[in-house]
Amino acid sequence: MDQGIGDLFQRETKESRHTIRSKGSRSTGKPETYKRYDNVPKVELPKPLTDGGLSLWESFRRRRTVRRYEEQPVSLAELSQLLWATQGITAVKGDYAFRCTPSAGALYPVETYLAANRVDGLRSGIYHYGVGVHQLAEIKPGPCGRMMVEAAMGQTKLERAAVVFIWSAVVPRVKREYHQRAYRYIYLDAGHIAQNLALAAVSLGLGTCPIGAFFDDEMNGLLGLDGTDETVIYMTTVGRPAPRD
Ligand SMILES: Cc1cc2nc3c(=O)[nH]c(=O)nc-3n(C[C@H](O)[C@H](O)[C@H](O)COP(=O)(O)O)c2cc1C
């Protein structure tokens, strides 16, 4: 089997009793756990529900990747519910604001952006989710569906979906604590987030498709990210399932 950077990554990010000892003391102070975009328009999100929806077991049973969507938009209330399910704050203890999904060391390196194509009450454009304030910041107004398709290697579902969740990693947030192993944790965190989104969408009668295939720097460029300190790692399309997906 060919050997390459992936094998090197897995090897070089292993922990052993030796590596743990050589790292010394833990870093002090806690970094910010979510970004803030000042001086851009904000959209308040409706308060999310904390009961109702399909049973968890039924959501597991029904979840299937959905790649074809109806034209119908999703509502702001549905979007709010989905955002809350992925990264909403559920408990505050001391300096820590814990969320619906776990994160290594409660450092929360994953940021959420949205490419909104058809959301009631939201102009088309790119938004950032302010976790602590449950608010969207409009960072790039205007239709972005076509650019999203191109950056996602021609996958037209990125334009047909009502909204696309785009997850980036703010690498230094975890690297200061976990060094090279931070990269493993980033991807594990993102998996938890994406699965909560998939199940919450099923519970609302919506469909999702996880997207791992995209041109990294084109997607970073769309969000204005440098691709090193902050880089897009994963996405998910969301919409109303069309019959016969
Ligand atoms: C990490 C990851 C990346 C994926 N990337 C894509 C993608 O870029 N495009 C796509 O159409 N499906 C993508 N998928 C969806 C898979 O093809 C799908 O989950 C798989 O076929 C299993 O089907 P199911 O989700 O309905 O159970 C991805 C899934 C995962 C978990």
Tab-separated table of N, CA and C in Angstrom, residues 81-231:
chain	number	residue	atom	x	y	z
A	81	GLN	N	-33.015	26.139	14.988
A	81	GLN	CA	-33.027	24.848	15.671
A	81	GLN	C	-31.798	24.015	15.276
A	82	LEU	N	-31.473	24.054	13.988
A	82	LEU	CA	-30.329	23.277	13.493
A	82	LEU	C	-29.014	23.823	14.047
A	83	LEU	N	-28.899	25.144	14.080
A	83	LEU	CA	-27.670	25.747	14.613
A	83	LEU	C	-27.506	25.399	16.091
A	84	TRP	N	-28.611	25.487	16.812
A	84	TRP	CA	-28.567	25.163	18.237
A	84	TRP	C	-28.160	23.697	18.437
A	85	ALA	N	-28.713	22.813	17.605
A	85	ALA	CA	-28.402	21.380	17.739
A	85	ALA	C	-26.921	21.100	17.493
A	86	THR	N	-26.278	21.930	16.666
A	86	THR	CA	-24.871	21.679	16.352
A	86	THR	C	-23.938	22.298	17.381
A	87	GLN	N	-24.239	23.534	17.796
A	87	GLN	CA	-23.273	24.224	18.648
A	87	GLN	C	-23.912	25.065	19.742
A	88	GLY	N	-25.199	24.902	19.955
A	88	GLY	CA	-25.893	25.727	20.955
A	88	GLY	C	-25.364	25.480	22.358
A	89	ILE	N	-25.379	26.527	23.166
A	89	ILE	CA	-24.897	26.421	24.552
A	89	ILE	C	-25.994	25.813	25.426
A	90	THR	N	-25.607	24.794	26.198
A	90	THR	CA	-26.593	24.087	27.020
A	90	THR	C	-26.298	24.175	28.518
A	91	ALA	N	-25.098	24.612	28.885
A	91	ALA	CA	-24.768	24.739	30.316
A	91	ALA	C	-23.563	25.658	30.463
A	92	VAL	N	-23.602	26.507	31.485
A	92	VAL	CA	-22.448	27.369	31.762
A	92	VAL	C	-21.951	27.033	33.164
A	93	LYS	N	-20.660	26.684	33.237
A	93	LYS	CA	-20.062	26.350	34.541
A	93	LYS	C	-18.730	27.064	34.626
A	94	GLY	N	-18.643	28.065	35.496
A	94	GLY	CA	-17.406	28.848	35.603
A	94	GLY	C	-17.106	29.518	34.275
A	95	ASP	N	-15.860	29.327	33.786
A	95	ASP	CA	-15.438	29.929	32.514
A	95	ASP	C	-15.951	29.164	31.304
A	96	TYR	N	-16.603	28.043	31.532
A	96	TYR	CA	-16.937	27.161	30.414
A	96	TYR	C	-18.403	27.265	30.016
A	97	ALA	N	-18.625	27.414	28.707
A	97	ALA	CA	-19.985	27.350	28.167
A	97	ALA	C	-20.055	26.077	27.343
A	98	PHE	N	-20.689	25.068	27.904
A	98	PHE	CA	-20.759	23.760	27.242
A	98	PHE	C	-21.870	23.751	26.203
A	99	ARG	N	-21.681	22.931	25.189
A	99	ARG	CA	-22.594	22.958	24.031
A	99	ARG	C	-23.300	21.618	23.819
A	100	CYS	N	-24.191	21.602	22.838
A	100	CYS	CA	-24.891	20.364	22.457
A	100	CYS	C	-23.912	19.277	22.032
A	101	THR	N	-22.775	19.663	21.475
A	101	THR	CA	-21.791	18.671	21.022
A	101	THR	C	-20.517	18.800	21.860
A	102	PRO	N	-19.831	17.671	22.062
A	102	PRO	CA	-18.607	17.712	22.865
A	102	PRO	C	-17.437	18.298	22.080
A	103	SER	N	-16.393	18.720	22.807
A	103	SER	CA	-15.186	19.235	22.162
A	103	SER	C	-13.996	18.934	23.064
A	104	ALA	N	-12.913	18.457	22.473
A	104	ALA	CA	-11.734	18.094	23.273
A	104	ALA	C	-11.272	19.300	24.109
A	105	GLY	N	-11.222	19.135	25.395
A	105	GLY	CA	-10.771	20.204	26.298
A	105	GLY	C	-11.727	21.376	26.356
A	106	ALA	N	-12.943	21.221	25.846
A	106	ALA	CA	-13.939	22.311	25.766
A	106	ALA	C	-13.327	23.558	25.126
A	107	LEU	N	-12.538	23.343	24.080
A	107	LEU	CA	-11.881	24.476	23.405
A	107	LEU	C	-12.653	24.929	22.159
A	108	TYR	N	-13.483	24.091	21.624
A	108	TYR	CA	-14.405	24.444	20.527
A	108	TYR	C	-13.715	25.141	19.350
A	109	PRO	N	-12.841	24.432	18.633
A	109	PRO	CA	-12.136	25.050	17.505
A	109	PRO	C	-12.994	25.248	16.258
A	110	VAL	N	-14.168	24.626	16.209
A	110	VAL	CA	-14.946	24.654	14.955
A	110	VAL	C	-15.889	25.855	14.930
A	111	GLU	N	-15.776	26.642	13.873
A	111	GLU	CA	-16.675	27.780	13.632
A	111	GLU	C	-17.691	27.371	12.572
A	112	THR	N	-18.884	27.943	12.636
A	112	THR	CA	-19.921	27.637	11.659
A	112	THR	C	-20.216	28.848	10.785
A	113	TYR	N	-20.168	28.639	9.479
A	113	TYR	CA	-20.605	29.630	8.501
A	113	TYR	C	-21.773	29.024	7.738
A	114	LEU	N	-22.604	29.864	7.163
A	114	LEU	CA	-23.722	29.384	6.353
A	114	LEU	C	-23.667	30.033	4.989
A	115	ALA	N	-23.930	29.252	3.958
A	115	ALA	CA	-24.215	29.831	2.639
A	115	ALA	C	-25.724	29.714	2.484
A	116	ALA	N	-26.421	30.821	2.645
A	116	ALA	CA	-27.889	30.802	2.619
A	116	ALA	C	-28.367	31.024	1.196
A	117	ASN	N	-29.026	30.026	0.630
A	117	ASN	CA	-29.608	30.164	-0.709
A	117	ASN	C	-31.087	30.526	-0.621
A	118	ARG	N	-31.815	29.775	0.234
A	118	ARG	CA	-33.257	30.008	0.362
A	118	ARG	C	-33.688	29.760	1.809
A	119	VAL	N	-33.550	30.806	2.613
A	119	VAL	CA	-34.011	30.753	4.006
A	119	VAL	C	-34.972	31.922	4.185
A	120	ASP	N	-36.204	31.617	4.607
A	120	ASP	CA	-37.191	32.683	4.841
A	120	ASP	C	-36.654	33.675	5.864
A	121	GLY	N	-36.696	34.958	5.518
A	121	GLY	CA	-36.270	35.970	6.481
A	121	GLY	C	-34.776	36.240	6.461
A	122	LEU	N	-34.060	35.636	5.493
A	122	LEU	CA	-32.609	35.840	5.410
A	122	LEU	C	-32.251	36.127	3.959
A	123	ARG	N	-31.548	37.245	3.736
A	123	ARG	CA	-31.094	37.526	2.367
A	123	ARG	C	-30.057	36.480	1.973
A	124	SER	N	-29.977	36.177	0.671
A	124	SER	CA	-28.932	35.246	0.211
A	124	SER	C	-27.580	35.812	0.615
A	125	GLY	N	-26.669	34.929	0.968
A	125	GLY	CA	-25.335	35.396	1.320
A	125	GLY	C	-24.631	34.466	2.272
A	126	ILE	N	-23.486	34.914	2.720
A	126	ILE	CA	-22.687	34.112	3.647
A	126	ILE	C	-22.757	34.740	5.038
A	127	TYR	N	-23.011	33.879	6.011
A	127	TYR	CA	-23.209	34.316	7.398
A	127	TYR	C	-22.269	33.537	8.317
A	128	HIS	N	-22.015	34.147	9.472
A	128	HIS	CA	-21.271	33.448	10.532
A	128	HIS	C	-22.177	33.338	11.744
A	129	TYR	N	-22.128	32.164	12.391
A	129	TYR	CA	-22.972	31.925	13.566
A	129	TYR	C	-22.242	32.333	14.847
A	130	GLY	N	-22.808	33.300	15.542
A	130	GLY	CA	-22.271	33.734	16.842
A	130	GLY	C	-22.838	32.836	17.919
A	131	VAL	N	-22.039	31.889	18.370
A	131	VAL	CA	-22.525	30.860	19.301
A	131	VAL	C	-23.065	31.475	20.596
A	132	GLY	N	-22.302	32.390	21.185
A	132	GLY	CA	-22.683	32.928	22.501
A	132	GLY	C	-23.921	33.796	22.459
A	133	VAL	N	-24.222	34.352	21.305
A	133	VAL	CA	-25.351	35.278	21.206
A	133	VAL	C	-26.511	34.701	20.386
A	134	HIS	N	-26.323	33.505	19.853
A	134	HIS	CA	-27.311	32.831	18.991
A	134	HIS	C	-27.845	33.810	17.934
A	135	GLN	N	-26.907	34.296	17.158
A	135	GLN	CA	-27.152	35.370	16.189
A	135	GLN	C	-26.328	35.078	14.936
A	136	LEU	N	-26.801	35.561	13.793
A	136	LEU	CA	-25.987	35.445	12.577
A	136	LEU	C	-25.378	36.797	12.239
A	137	ALA	N	-24.151	36.775	11.748
A	137	ALA	CA	-23.505	37.988	11.234
A	137	ALA	C	-23.426	37.827	9.717
A	138	GLU	N	-23.934	38.815	9.012
A	138	GLU	CA	-23.927	38.736	7.536
A	138	GLU	C	-22.562	39.216	7.050
A	139	ILE	N	-21.728	38.282	6.608
A	139	ILE	CA	-20.368	38.692	6.261
A	139	ILE	C	-20.156	38.890	4.768
A	140	LYS	N	-21.030	38.327	3.932
A	140	LYS	CA	-20.881	38.518	2.489
A	140	LYS	C	-22.262	38.446	1.832
A	141	PRO	N	-22.911	39.593	1.643
A	141	PRO	CA	-24.259	39.546	1.063
A	141	PRO	C	-24.229	39.170	-0.415
A	142	GLY	N	-25.352	38.621	-0.882
A	142	GLY	CA	-25.492	38.303	-2.314
A	142	GLY	C	-25.470	36.813	-2.574
A	143	PRO	N	-26.102	36.402	-3.694
A	143	PRO	CA	-26.163	34.970	-4.024
A	143	PRO	C	-24.758	34.371	-4.141
A	144	CYS	N	-24.590	33.182	-3.574
A	144	CYS	CA	-23.257	32.558	-3.573
A	144	CYS	C	-23.318	31.111	-4.045
A	145	GLY	N	-24.534	30.669	-4.462
A	145	GLY	CA	-24.729	29.267	-4.839
A	145	GLY	C	-23.761	28.780	-5.907
A	146	ARG	N	-23.624	29.583	-6.963
A	146	ARG	CA	-22.771	29.178	-8.089
A	146	ARG	C	-21.307	29.017	-7.641
A	147	MET	N	-20.841	29.989	-6.837
A	147	MET	CA	-19.448	29.927	-6.360
A	147	MET	C	-19.243	28.715	-5.454
A	148	MET	N	-20.270	28.407	-4.677
A	148	MET	CA	-20.180	27.238	-3.785
A	148	MET	C	-20.064	25.954	-4.603
A	149	VAL	N	-20.871	25.859	-5.678
A	149	VAL	CA	-20.823	24.670	-6.549
A	149	VAL	C	-19.419	24.515	-7.121
A	150	GLU	N	-18.878	25.613	-7.620
A	150	GLU	CA	-17.549	25.529	-8.237
A	150	GLU	C	-16.485	25.115	-7.228
A	151	ALA	N	-16.560	25.703	-6.028
A	151	ALA	CA	-15.563	25.361	-4.998
A	151	ALA	C	-15.746	23.933	-4.491
A	152	ALA	N	-16.962	23.373	-4.685
A	152	ALA	CA	-17.219	21.999	-4.243
A	152	ALA	C	-17.150	21.041	-5.424
A	153	MET	N	-16.241	21.297	-6.316
A	153	MET	CA	-15.943	20.380	-7.435
A	153	MET	C	-17.158	20.093	-8.301
A	154	GLY	N	-17.999	21.110	-8.479
A	154	GLY	CA	-19.143	20.960	-9.387
A	154	GLY	C	-20.363	20.288	-8.774
A	155	GLN	N	-20.406	20.088	-7.486
A	155	GLN	CA	-21.569	19.440	-6.857
A	155	GLN	C	-22.735	20.438	-6.811
A	156	THR	N	-23.710	20.213	-7.691
A	156	THR	CA	-24.786	21.197	-7.841
A	156	THR	C	-25.714	21.264	-6.631
A	157	LYS	N	-25.645	20.249	-5.773
A	157	LYS	CA	-26.503	20.275	-4.577
A	157	LYS	C	-26.190	21.479	-3.691
A	158	LEU	N	-25.004	22.052	-3.832
A	158	LEU	CA	-24.663	23.212	-2.997
A	158	LEU	C	-25.459	24.451	-3.385
A	159	GLU	N	-25.996	24.433	-4.605
A	159	GLU	CA	-26.848	25.531	-5.067
A	159	GLU	C	-28.320	25.181	-4.862
A	160	ARG	N	-28.660	23.903	-4.983
A	160	ARG	CA	-30.053	23.471	-4.838
A	160	ARG	C	-30.487	23.447	-3.376
A	161	ALA	N	-29.543	23.227	-2.476
A	161	ALA	CA	-29.884	23.175	-1.045
A	161	ALA	C	-30.388	24.537	-0.585
A	162	ALA	N	-31.246	24.540	0.413
A	162	ALA	CA	-31.729	25.816	0.961
A	162	ALA	C	-30.588	26.541	1.667
A	163	VAL	N	-29.757	25.759	2.339
A	163	VAL	CA	-28.642	26.359	3.099
A	163	VAL	C	-27.516	25.334	3.209
A	164	VAL	N	-26.301	25.845	3.221
A	164	VAL	CA	-25.139	24.968	3.396
A	164	VAL	C	-24.422	25.376	4.677
A	165	PHE	N	-24.210	24.406	5.555
A	165	PHE	CA	-23.382	24.634	6.746
A	165	PHE	C	-21.923	24.425	6.334
A	166	ILE	N	-21.080	25.386	6.665
A	166	ILE	CA	-19.654	25.290	6.331
A	166	ILE	C	-18.890	25.379	7.645
A	167	TRP	N	-18.105	24.360	7.949
A	167	TRP	CA	-17.370	24.350	9.214
A	167	TRP	C	-15.887	24.585	8.977
A	168	SER	N	-15.349	25.533	9.714
A	168	SER	CA	-13.908	25.787	9.646
A	168	SER	C	-13.297	25.416	10.991
A	169	ALA	N	-11.976	25.273	11.007
A	169	ALA	CA	-11.264	25.052	12.274
A	169	ALA	C	-10.340	26.226	12.530
A	170	VAL	N	-10.429	26.775	13.737
A	170	VAL	CA	-9.467	27.794	14.176
A	170	VAL	C	-8.359	27.010	14.896
A	171	VAL	N	-7.300	26.714	14.140
A	171	VAL	CA	-6.297	25.744	14.592
A	171	VAL	C	-5.571	26.175	15.877
A	172	PRO	N	-5.112	27.423	16.006
A	172	PRO	CA	-4.355	27.786	17.219
A	172	PRO	C	-5.140	27.592	18.518
A	173	ARG	N	-6.453	27.643	18.418
A	173	ARG	CA	-7.290	27.482	19.611
A	173	ARG	C	-7.024	26.140	20.312
A	174	VAL	N	-6.742	25.121	19.543
A	174	VAL	CA	-6.479	23.799	20.133
A	174	VAL	C	-5.004	23.430	20.106
A	175	LYS	N	-4.267	24.015	19.170
A	175	LYS	CA	-2.857	23.647	19.008
A	175	LYS	C	-2.036	24.070	20.238
A	176	ARG	N	-2.391	25.181	20.843
A	176	ARG	CA	-1.648	25.657	22.020
A	176	ARG	C	-1.740	24.657	23.159
A	177	GLU	N	-2.778	23.867	23.175
A	177	GLU	CA	-2.966	22.889	24.245
A	177	GLU	C	-2.490	21.494	23.815
A	178	TYR	N	-2.851	21.119	22.605
A	178	TYR	CA	-2.651	19.722	22.195
A	178	TYR	C	-1.593	19.528	21.114
A	179	HIS	N	-0.938	20.599	20.706
A	179	HIS	CA	0.147	20.528	19.721
A	179	HIS	C	-0.330	19.794	18.454
A	180	GLN	N	0.491	18.935	17.880
A	180	GLN	CA	0.103	18.316	16.607
A	180	GLN	C	-1.131	17.408	16.733
A	181	ARG	N	-1.351	16.877	17.911
A	181	ARG	CA	-2.520	16.011	18.099
A	181	ARG	C	-3.830	16.800	17.962
A	182	ALA	N	-3.723	18.098	18.061
A	182	ALA	CA	-4.896	18.962	17.908
A	182	ALA	C	-5.635	18.667	16.594
A	183	TYR	N	-4.874	18.328	15.568
A	183	TYR	CA	-5.519	18.083	14.267
A	183	TYR	C	-6.485	16.900	14.342
A	184	ARG	N	-6.111	15.886	15.114
A	184	ARG	CA	-7.048	14.757	15.259
A	184	ARG	C	-8.332	15.240	15.920
A	185	TYR	N	-8.174	16.016	16.979
A	185	TYR	CA	-9.341	16.432	17.760
A	185	TYR	C	-10.273	17.327	16.947
A	186	ILE	N	-9.682	18.167	16.117
A	186	ILE	CA	-10.497	19.051	15.273
A	186	ILE	C	-11.471	18.226	14.425
A	187	TYR	N	-10.936	17.196	13.785
A	187	TYR	CA	-11.797	16.398	12.897
A	187	TYR	C	-12.828	15.592	13.687
A	188	LEU	N	-12.435	15.150	14.869
A	188	LEU	CA	-13.403	14.416	15.701
A	188	LEU	C	-14.528	15.347	16.151
A	189	ASP	N	-14.170	16.557	16.571
A	189	ASP	CA	-15.188	17.551	16.956
A	189	ASP	C	-16.163	17.780	15.795
A	190	ALA	N	-15.612	17.941	14.609
A	190	ALA	CA	-16.458	18.239	13.437
A	190	ALA	C	-17.432	17.093	13.159
A	191	GLY	N	-16.990	15.862	13.389
A	191	GLY	CA	-17.873	14.711	13.181
A	191	GLY	C	-19.068	14.747	14.122
A	192	HIS	N	-18.814	15.108	15.367
A	192	HIS	CA	-19.931	15.208	16.328
A	192	HIS	C	-20.935	16.258	15.857
A	193	ILE	N	-20.415	17.381	15.424
A	193	ILE	CA	-21.274	18.493	15.007
A	193	ILE	C	-22.119	18.087	13.797
A	194	ALA	N	-21.473	17.486	12.825
A	194	ALA	CA	-22.179	17.113	11.591
A	194	ALA	C	-23.261	16.071	11.870
A	195	GLN	N	-22.978	15.150	12.784
A	195	GLN	CA	-23.984	14.119	13.064
A	195	GLN	C	-25.185	14.723	13.786
A	196	ASN	N	-24.935	15.648	14.701
A	196	ASN	CA	-26.078	16.315	15.347
A	196	ASN	C	-26.930	17.045	14.313
A	197	LEU	N	-26.262	17.684	13.348
A	197	LEU	CA	-27.023	18.386	12.311
A	197	LEU	C	-27.870	17.390	11.511
A	198	ALA	N	-27.264	16.287	11.116
A	198	ALA	CA	-27.992	15.302	10.303
A	198	ALA	C	-29.229	14.796	11.043
A	199	LEU	N	-29.082	14.508	12.324
A	199	LEU	CA	-30.207	13.952	13.088
A	199	LEU	C	-31.255	15.014	13.398
A	200	ALA	N	-30.803	16.227	13.706
A	200	ALA	CA	-31.760	17.304	13.971
A	200	ALA	C	-32.568	17.606	12.709
A	201	ALA	N	-31.917	17.547	11.554
A	201	ALA	CA	-32.615	17.806	10.290
A	201	ALA	C	-33.691	16.751	10.063
A	202	VAL	N	-33.369	15.498	10.292
A	202	VAL	CA	-34.368	14.429	10.142
A	202	VAL	C	-35.556	14.709	11.049
A	203	SER	N	-35.268	15.121	12.254
A	203	SER	CA	-36.319	15.390	13.230
A	203	SER	C	-37.254	16.500	12.754
A	204	LEU	N	-36.735	17.418	11.935
A	204	LEU	CA	-37.544	18.526	11.400
A	204	LEU	C	-38.123	18.213	10.014
A	205	GLY	N	-37.902	17.011	9.523
A	205	GLY	CA	-38.398	16.653	8.181
A	205	GLY	C	-37.508	17.190	7.068
A	206	LEU	N	-36.255	17.537	7.394
A	206	LEU	CA	-35.318	18.059	6.390
A	206	LEU	C	-34.286	16.984	6.046
A	207	GLY	N	-33.563	17.220	4.948
A	207	GLY	CA	-32.543	16.259	4.530
A	207	GLY	C	-31.187	16.926	4.453
A	208	THR	N	-30.124	16.120	4.662
A	208	THR	CA	-28.761	16.671	4.639
A	208	THR	C	-27.837	15.788	3.805
A	209	CYS	N	-26.777	16.400	3.312
A	209	CYS	CA	-25.696	15.639	2.678
A	209	CYS	C	-24.364	16.172	3.208
A	210	PRO	N	-23.559	15.308	3.834
A	210	PRO	CA	-22.227	15.750	4.258
A	210	PRO	C	-21.352	15.962	3.028
A	211	ILE	N	-20.504	16.972	3.065
A	211	ILE	CA	-19.651	17.289	1.910
A	211	ILE	C	-18.189	17.362	2.369
A	212	GLY	N	-17.424	16.378	1.903
A	212	GLY	CA	-15.987	16.396	2.195
A	212	GLY	C	-15.159	16.753	0.970
A	213	ALA	N	-15.812	16.729	-0.214
A	213	ALA	CA	-15.082	16.973	-1.462
A	213	ALA	C	-15.220	18.434	-1.877
A	214	PHE	N	-14.154	19.188	-1.718
A	214	PHE	CA	-14.152	20.597	-2.163
A	214	PHE	C	-12.715	21.058	-2.335
A	215	PHE	N	-12.545	22.115	-3.104
A	215	PHE	CA	-11.223	22.707	-3.286
A	215	PHE	C	-10.987	23.630	-2.097
A	216	ASP	N	-10.063	23.219	-1.234
A	216	ASP	CA	-9.915	23.882	0.065
A	216	ASP	C	-9.729	25.389	-0.048
A	217	ASP	N	-8.766	25.789	-0.858
A	217	ASP	CA	-8.453	27.223	-0.849
A	217	ASP	C	-9.508	28.054	-1.573
A	218	GLU	N	-10.268	27.431	-2.469
A	218	GLU	CA	-11.389	28.180	-3.080
A	218	GLU	C	-12.468	28.421	-2.025
A	219	MET	N	-12.723	27.396	-1.213
A	219	MET	CA	-13.735	27.552	-0.166
A	219	MET	C	-13.239	28.552	0.889
A	220	ASN	N	-11.962	28.453	1.258
A	220	ASN	CA	-11.402	29.421	2.212
A	220	ASN	C	-11.513	30.833	1.663
A	221	GLY	N	-11.228	30.992	0.377
A	221	GLY	CA	-11.295	32.304	-0.264
A	221	GLY	C	-12.698	32.894	-0.179
A	222	LEU	N	-13.707	32.045	-0.365
A	222	LEU	CA	-15.096	32.517	-0.292
A	222	LEU	C	-15.431	33.097	1.085
A	223	LEU	N	-14.818	32.541	2.112
A	223	LEU	CA	-15.100	32.993	3.481
A	223	LEU	C	-14.072	34.005	3.982
A	224	GLY	N	-13.065	34.258	3.173
A	224	GLY	CA	-12.010	35.191	3.595
A	224	GLY	C	-11.093	34.594	4.654
A	225	LEU	N	-10.860	33.278	4.614
A	225	LEU	CA	-9.999	32.617	5.609
A	225	LEU	C	-8.612	32.384	5.015
A	226	ASP	N	-7.587	32.376	5.874
A	226	ASP	CA	-6.217	32.240	5.362
A	226	ASP	C	-5.836	30.799	5.023
A	227	GLY	N	-6.626	29.821	5.465
A	227	GLY	CA	-6.343	28.422	5.110
A	227	GLY	C	-5.262	27.789	5.974
A	228	THR	N	-4.707	28.530	6.914
A	228	THR	CA	-3.682	27.973	7.804
A	228	THR	C	-4.166	28.087	9.252
A	229	ASP	N	-4.275	29.298	9.738
A	229	ASP	CA	-4.781	29.479	11.105
A	229	ASP	C	-6.273	29.150	11.184
A	230	GLU	N	-6.972	29.426	10.103
A	230	GLU	CA	-8.384	29.018	10.039
A	230	GLU	C	-8.658	28.469	8.646
A	231	THR	N	-9.234	27.287	8.614
A	231	THR	CA	-9.418	26.615	7.329
A	231	THR	C	-10.719	25.809	7.314
